[in-house]
Structure formats: structure tokens, C-alpha cells
Amino acid sequence: MEISSVEDWPFKATRPFIISGPCSAETESQVHYTARKLKKTGKVNLFRAGIWKPRTRPNSFEGVGEIGLQWLVEAGKAQGLPTTTEVANAQHVELALKAGVDVLWVGARTTVNPFSVQEIADAVKGVDIPVIIKNPINPDLQLWIGAIERFALNGINKLMAMHRGFSSSLPSPYRNLPMWEIPIALKAEIPSIPILCDPSHICGNRHMLSGVAQKAMDLGMHGLMLESHPTPDEAWSDAKQQVTPEDFDTLLEQLQLRSTETSDPIIANKLHTLREEIDLIDQGILRLVAQRFGIIEQIGEYKKENDLTILQLDRWKEILQSRSELAKTLNIPDAFVSKYLEFMHKESIKAQSAIMNKGKEDELLW
Ligand code: PEP
Ligand code: MN
């Protein structure tokens, strides 16, 4: 997939790339005031405002619509800030382009739908405009990659992805679970795409923003999108997660930005040595796992010969207890040990079951 370097973007887009602005454009003065205050921080690369808002229920504020595009673009021009807004269909694209918005973003509710993504990708075909693609609401990496591909295939090469978390029905302190492994897997699949993080929509509150923003930076993400509003409590959408431009400034001020690479040979050498140690440890762990599976096979054969059941509850309980005690003394977190044991146990039951049912594999569900 061809993705342009951020150096080719029409404005500064190098790391840390910071997007801020209100969740929604509400009034002309709110948009101008926010842009002015954010510009003053000197920390914003791209000014955002939602013009069409995808809301869960009808009759909530669904955005000011077309008129807001002028407010956004004029406020951006007045402050010398490029602008961005969310587009969800071809008509949004047409209006946003006509108004002179500099960057388009595809929202999480749109990325889930390949028809809508294709419609937007077709609407921008032939236009040299950067596009940011948020992850789909559900944790589906392929769907996210597919959306990026639809733009790349239409010749849109100035692309970034944005991690905004994933919807879950489980109780959680987050509005959307971060599931960091998914943006990490995206980076592994498409190394050339810069990935931004949107702590506002991950958290859904203010107090967790800085922790998520710091984690994103520590993972080497390319930048952040943080919603900012002059009076967040009175915002017409996403009131709980927006921060004032002053608090946005403080949050970024306190952020520690570590570099993704080092040119210092001493640091690089030390890292290399430590990584070699990790490589050896991983090889050792895998050899031990293979050895463990060899013994599990022997146990399976033995149980089969002696007509014993695979699952022996007392033994399983004893394993759980003794391993978790050992792990405690080794300072290994409890959650890690129980996940590891559960996985090992499942695999060992599977292996023994295959031995007991040799010749009847077709009847097995796995
Ligand atoms: C937004 O950025 O205001 C927004 C609606 O985000 P998402 O698509 O991530 O929910
Ligand atoms: Mn929002």
C-alpha cells in the first residue's frame, strides 16, 4: 500500500501531530474563540470541529450542518491553522471540499460500513487531500485495514489512522476500550501509516485523558486528537470528555515525549544487548513449552490405556493454587498467571482429547 511521508503533507504533520478543537461546532463565536485560544498554546497542528454529528439517538444535537463549515474554515484562516471535520457520505465530502476544509476524517461509525467508506473514497478520488481513518467501533482490524485500502486504491496517499477505542458491553472505566493490541497490529500490517490516538473518545471523561495520552506517546504513536471546548460542561455533545484550551495546554505540557529511535550508539548498543537476552529467553520458553506438550502427550496415552478421564479436577485445582503461589513470590501479576494457566490447560485438554479420540477426529468440534 502506498502511503506518503508526512513530509509531503501541506502543513507540519511530523510527530507529535496534535489535533484539537470542539467535539461540535455550536456557534460561530464558540468556534472562533476555541481556535484563538488553541492557537495561543502553540501546540496545535490541526483545528477540528464536528459539523455533522453521528448520534446514538435521534433528537439529540446532530450538528449545525453546512453553515458550520464556514465558521470552521474562517476560524482556521484567522489563526493560521489548517482544519478538519468528519465526513460520513459523498455530500459531506462535496460540501467540505467546497468550503476549503484541509483534512477529512472518517468516523468510527462510518468505518464499520464498507459501502459508506467506498462512497467517501470515490467522492475524494482525484483530489489531493489528506484523510484520517478512525478505527471501526467493533474491534475488527481487517475492517480498519479495508477502509484504509479503499482510500489508497483510489489514489489517496496522504493517510493517517486514528485509534479511538472499541465499543464493549462489559462494564469498564473507559467509554471505549483502548485494546492497544489492535493499533499495534495495524502498525505491524501497515508500517508506513502514522497512527494517532484519540484519548477523548477512549476515555469519555476528563480525568483519564492524560494517562491514555501518555500511553499512546509511550507506544510511539504519531500524535493525539483531544477535544477542547471553552466551557466543556455546557458543550452540546460529549460534555464530559472535553477540556478547556487551558487544560489542554497543561495536559500537553505534562506529557513526556520519548523518541521512537535513537542515534546514540551507546544507547542503541545497550538496547541491542537486552533484546538479545530477550531472544534467548523466548527461545528457552518455547523449548520448555514443547517439552511440556511432549509430557502431556504421554499423560494422554497413559490415561487412555488405563481408561481415565482427561479432566481431573483435583489436579487442576492443585495446579492453579501452587502456580499462583509461586507467581506471587516471583512478582508475576495474578491476572497474567491465571490467563496463562487457563490457556495451557485448554490446550492440554485439546491435545489429550485428540489422543483419546484418534481416528474420530471428524466428530471433534475443534
Ligand atoms: C468525534 O471525533 O467527534 C467523533 C464522533 O468520533 P468517533 O467517530 O470516534 O466516535
Ligand atoms: Mn466527540
Coordinates of N, CA and C in Angstrom, one line a residue, residues 130-220:
P130 N -5.5 15.1 2.5 CA -5.2 14.1 3.5 C -6.5 13.6 4.1
V131 N -6.5 12.3 4.5 CA -7.7 11.7 5.1 C -7.2 10.9 6.3
I132 N -8.0 11.0 7.4 CA -7.7 10.3 8.7 C -8.8 9.3 8.9
I133 N -8.4 8.0 9.1 CA -9.5 7.0 9.2 C -9.5 6.4 10.6
K134 N -10.6 6.7 11.3 CA -10.7 6.2 12.7 C -11.0 4.7 12.7
N135 N -10.7 4.0 13.8 CA -10.9 2.6 13.8 C -12.5 2.4 13.8
P136 N -12.9 1.2 13.3 CA -14.3 0.9 13.4 C -14.7 0.7 14.9
I137 N -16.0 0.9 15.2 CA -16.5 0.8 16.6 C -16.2 -0.6 17.2
N138 N -16.3 -1.6 16.3 CA -16.0 -3.0 16.8 C -14.5 -3.4 16.6
P139 N -14.0 -4.2 17.4 CA -12.5 -4.5 17.3 C -12.2 -5.4 16.2
D140 N -12.3 -4.9 14.9 CA -12.1 -5.7 13.7 C -11.0 -5.0 12.9
L141 N -9.8 -5.6 13.1 CA -8.6 -5.0 12.4 C -8.7 -5.0 10.9
Q142 N -9.3 -6.1 10.4 CA -9.4 -6.2 8.9 C -10.3 -5.1 8.3
L143 N -11.4 -4.8 9.1 CA -12.3 -3.8 8.6 C -11.6 -2.4 8.6
W144 N -10.7 -2.2 9.6 CA -10.0 -0.9 9.6 C -9.0 -0.9 8.4
I145 N -8.3 -2.0 8.2 CA -7.3 -2.1 7.1 C -8.1 -1.9 5.8
G146 N -9.2 -2.5 5.7 CA -10.0 -2.5 4.5 C -10.4 -1.0 4.1
A147 N -10.7 -0.3 5.2 CA -11.1 1.1 4.9 C -9.9 1.9 4.4
I148 N -8.8 1.7 5.0 CA -7.6 2.4 4.6 C -7.3 2.0 3.1
E149 N -7.4 0.8 2.8 CA -7.1 0.3 1.4 C -8.1 0.9 0.4
R150 N -9.3 1.1 0.8 CA -10.3 1.7 -0.2 C -9.8 3.1 -0.6
F151 N -9.2 3.9 0.4 CA -8.7 5.2 0.0 C -7.4 5.1 -0.8
A152 N -6.5 4.2 -0.3 CA -5.2 4.1 -1.0 C -5.5 3.6 -2.5
L153 N -6.4 2.7 -2.7 CA -6.7 2.2 -4.0 C -7.2 3.3 -4.9
N154 N -7.9 4.3 -4.3 CA -8.4 5.5 -5.1 C -7.4 6.6 -5.2
G155 N -6.1 6.3 -4.9 CA -5.0 7.3 -5.1 C -4.9 8.3 -4.0
I156 N -5.6 8.1 -2.9 CA -5.4 9.0 -1.7 C -4.2 8.4 -0.9
N157 N -3.1 9.1 -0.9 CA -1.9 8.6 -0.3 C -1.5 9.3 1.0
K158 N -2.1 10.5 1.2 CA -1.8 11.2 2.5 C -2.8 10.7 3.5
L159 N -2.5 9.6 4.2 CA -3.4 8.9 5.1 C -2.8 8.8 6.5
M160 N -3.7 8.9 7.4 CA -3.3 8.5 8.8 C -4.5 7.7 9.4
A161 N -4.2 6.9 10.4 CA -5.2 6.1 11.1 C -5.4 6.8 12.4
M162 N -6.6 6.6 13.0 CA -6.8 7.1 14.4 C -7.4 6.1 15.2
H163 N -6.8 5.9 16.4 CA -7.2 4.9 17.4 C -8.1 5.6 18.4
R164 N -9.4 5.2 18.4 CA -10.4 5.9 19.3 C -11.1 4.9 20.2
G165 N -10.5 3.7 20.3 CA -11.1 2.7 21.2 C -12.3 2.0 20.6
F166 N -12.7 0.9 21.3 CA -13.7 0.0 20.8 C -14.9 -0.2 21.7
S167 N -16.0 -0.3 21.2 CA -17.2 -0.4 22.0 C -17.3 -1.7 22.7
S168 N -17.8 -1.8 23.9 CA -17.9 -3.0 24.6 C -19.1 -3.0 25.5
S169 N -19.8 -4.1 25.7 CA -20.9 -4.1 26.6 C -20.5 -4.4 28.1
L170 N -19.3 -4.7 28.2 CA -18.8 -5.0 29.6 C -18.6 -3.8 30.4
P171 N -18.8 -3.8 31.7 CA -18.5 -2.6 32.5 C -17.1 -2.2 32.4
S172 N -16.8 -0.9 32.3 CA -15.4 -0.5 32.1 C -15.3 1.0 32.5
P173 N -14.1 1.4 33.0 CA -14.0 2.8 33.2 C -13.8 3.6 32.0
Y174 N -13.6 3.0 30.8 CA -13.5 3.7 29.5 C -14.8 3.8 28.8
R175 N -14.9 4.8 28.0 CA -16.1 4.9 27.2 C -16.0 3.9 26.0
N176 N -14.7 3.8 25.5 CA -14.4 2.8 24.5 C -13.1 2.1 24.9
L177 N -13.1 0.8 25.0 CA -11.9 0.1 25.4 C -10.7 0.4 24.5
P178 N -9.5 0.7 25.0 CA -8.4 1.0 24.1 C -7.9 -0.2 23.3
M179 N -7.9 -1.4 23.9 CA -7.4 -2.6 23.2 C -6.2 -2.2 22.4
W180 N -5.1 -1.8 23.1 CA -3.9 -1.3 22.4 C -3.3 -2.3 21.4
E181 N -3.6 -3.6 21.6 CA -3.0 -4.6 20.7 C -3.5 -4.4 19.3
I182 N -4.7 -3.7 19.1 CA -5.2 -3.6 17.7 C -4.4 -2.5 16.9
P183 N -4.3 -1.3 17.5 CA -3.4 -0.3 16.7 C -2.0 -0.8 16.6
I184 N -1.5 -1.6 17.5 CA -0.1 -2.2 17.4 C -0.1 -3.1 16.2
A185 N -1.2 -4.0 16.1 CA -1.2 -4.9 15.0 C -1.4 -4.2 13.7
L186 N -2.1 -3.0 13.7 CA -2.3 -2.2 12.4 C -0.9 -1.8 12.0
K187 N -0.1 -1.3 13.0 CA 1.3 -0.8 12.6 C 2.1 -1.9 12.0
A188 N 1.9 -3.1 12.6 CA 2.7 -4.3 12.1 C 2.3 -4.6 10.6
E189 N 1.0 -4.5 10.3 CA 0.5 -4.8 9.0 C 0.8 -3.7 8.0
I190 N 0.7 -2.4 8.4 CA 0.9 -1.3 7.5 C 1.9 -0.3 8.2
P191 N 3.2 -0.7 8.2 CA 4.2 0.1 9.0 C 4.3 1.5 8.6
S192 N 3.9 1.9 7.3 CA 4.1 3.2 6.8 C 3.0 4.2 7.3
I193 N 1.9 3.6 7.9 CA 0.8 4.6 8.2 C 1.0 5.2 9.6
P194 N 1.0 6.5 9.7 CA 1.1 7.1 11.0 C -0.2 6.9 11.8
I195 N -0.1 6.5 13.1 CA -1.3 6.3 13.8 C -1.4 7.3 15.0
L196 N -2.6 7.9 15.0 CA -2.9 8.9 16.0 C -3.7 8.3 17.1
C197 N -3.8 8.9 18.3 CA -4.7 8.4 19.3 C -5.7 9.5 19.7
D198 N -6.9 9.1 20.0 CA -7.9 10.0 20.4 C -8.4 9.7 21.8
P199 N -7.6 10.2 22.8 CA -7.9 9.8 24.2 C -9.4 10.3 24.6
S200 N -9.9 11.4 23.9 CA -11.2 11.9 24.3 C -12.3 10.8 24.2
H201 N -12.3 10.2 23.0 CA -13.4 9.2 22.8 C -13.1 7.9 23.5
I202 N -11.8 7.6 23.8 CA -11.5 6.4 24.5 C -12.0 6.5 25.9
C203 N -11.7 7.7 26.5 CA -11.9 7.9 28.0 C -13.4 8.2 28.2
G204 N -13.9 9.2 27.5 CA -15.3 9.6 27.8 C -15.4 10.4 29.1
N205 N -14.2 10.7 29.7 CA -14.2 11.6 30.9 C -12.9 12.4 30.8
R206 N -12.7 13.4 31.7 CA -11.5 14.2 31.7 C -10.3 13.6 32.4
H207 N -10.7 12.9 33.6 CA -9.6 12.6 34.5 C -8.7 11.5 33.9
M208 N -9.1 10.7 33.0 CA -8.2 9.7 32.4 C -7.5 10.1 31.2
L209 N -7.7 11.3 30.7 CA -7.1 11.7 29.4 C -5.6 11.7 29.4
S210 N -5.0 12.2 30.5 CA -3.5 12.3 30.4 C -2.9 11.0 30.4
G211 N -3.4 10.0 31.2 CA -2.9 8.7 31.3 C -2.9 8.0 29.9
V212 N -4.0 8.1 29.2 CA -4.2 7.5 27.9 C -3.3 8.2 26.9
A213 N -3.2 9.5 27.0 CA -2.4 10.3 26.0 C -0.9 9.9 26.2
Q214 N -0.5 9.7 27.5 CA 0.9 9.4 27.8 C 1.2 7.9 27.2
K215 N 0.2 7.0 27.5 CA 0.5 5.7 27.0 C 0.6 5.6 25.5
A216 N -0.2 6.4 24.8 CA -0.2 6.5 23.3 C 1.2 7.0 22.9
M217 N 1.7 8.0 23.6 CA 3.0 8.5 23.2 C 4.1 7.5 23.5
D218 N 4.0 6.8 24.7 CA 5.0 5.8 25.0 C 5.0 4.6 24.0
L219 N 3.9 4.4 23.4 CA 3.8 3.3 22.4 C 4.3 3.8 21.0
G220 N 4.7 5.1 21.0 CA 5.3 5.6 19.7 C 4.3 6.1 18.7

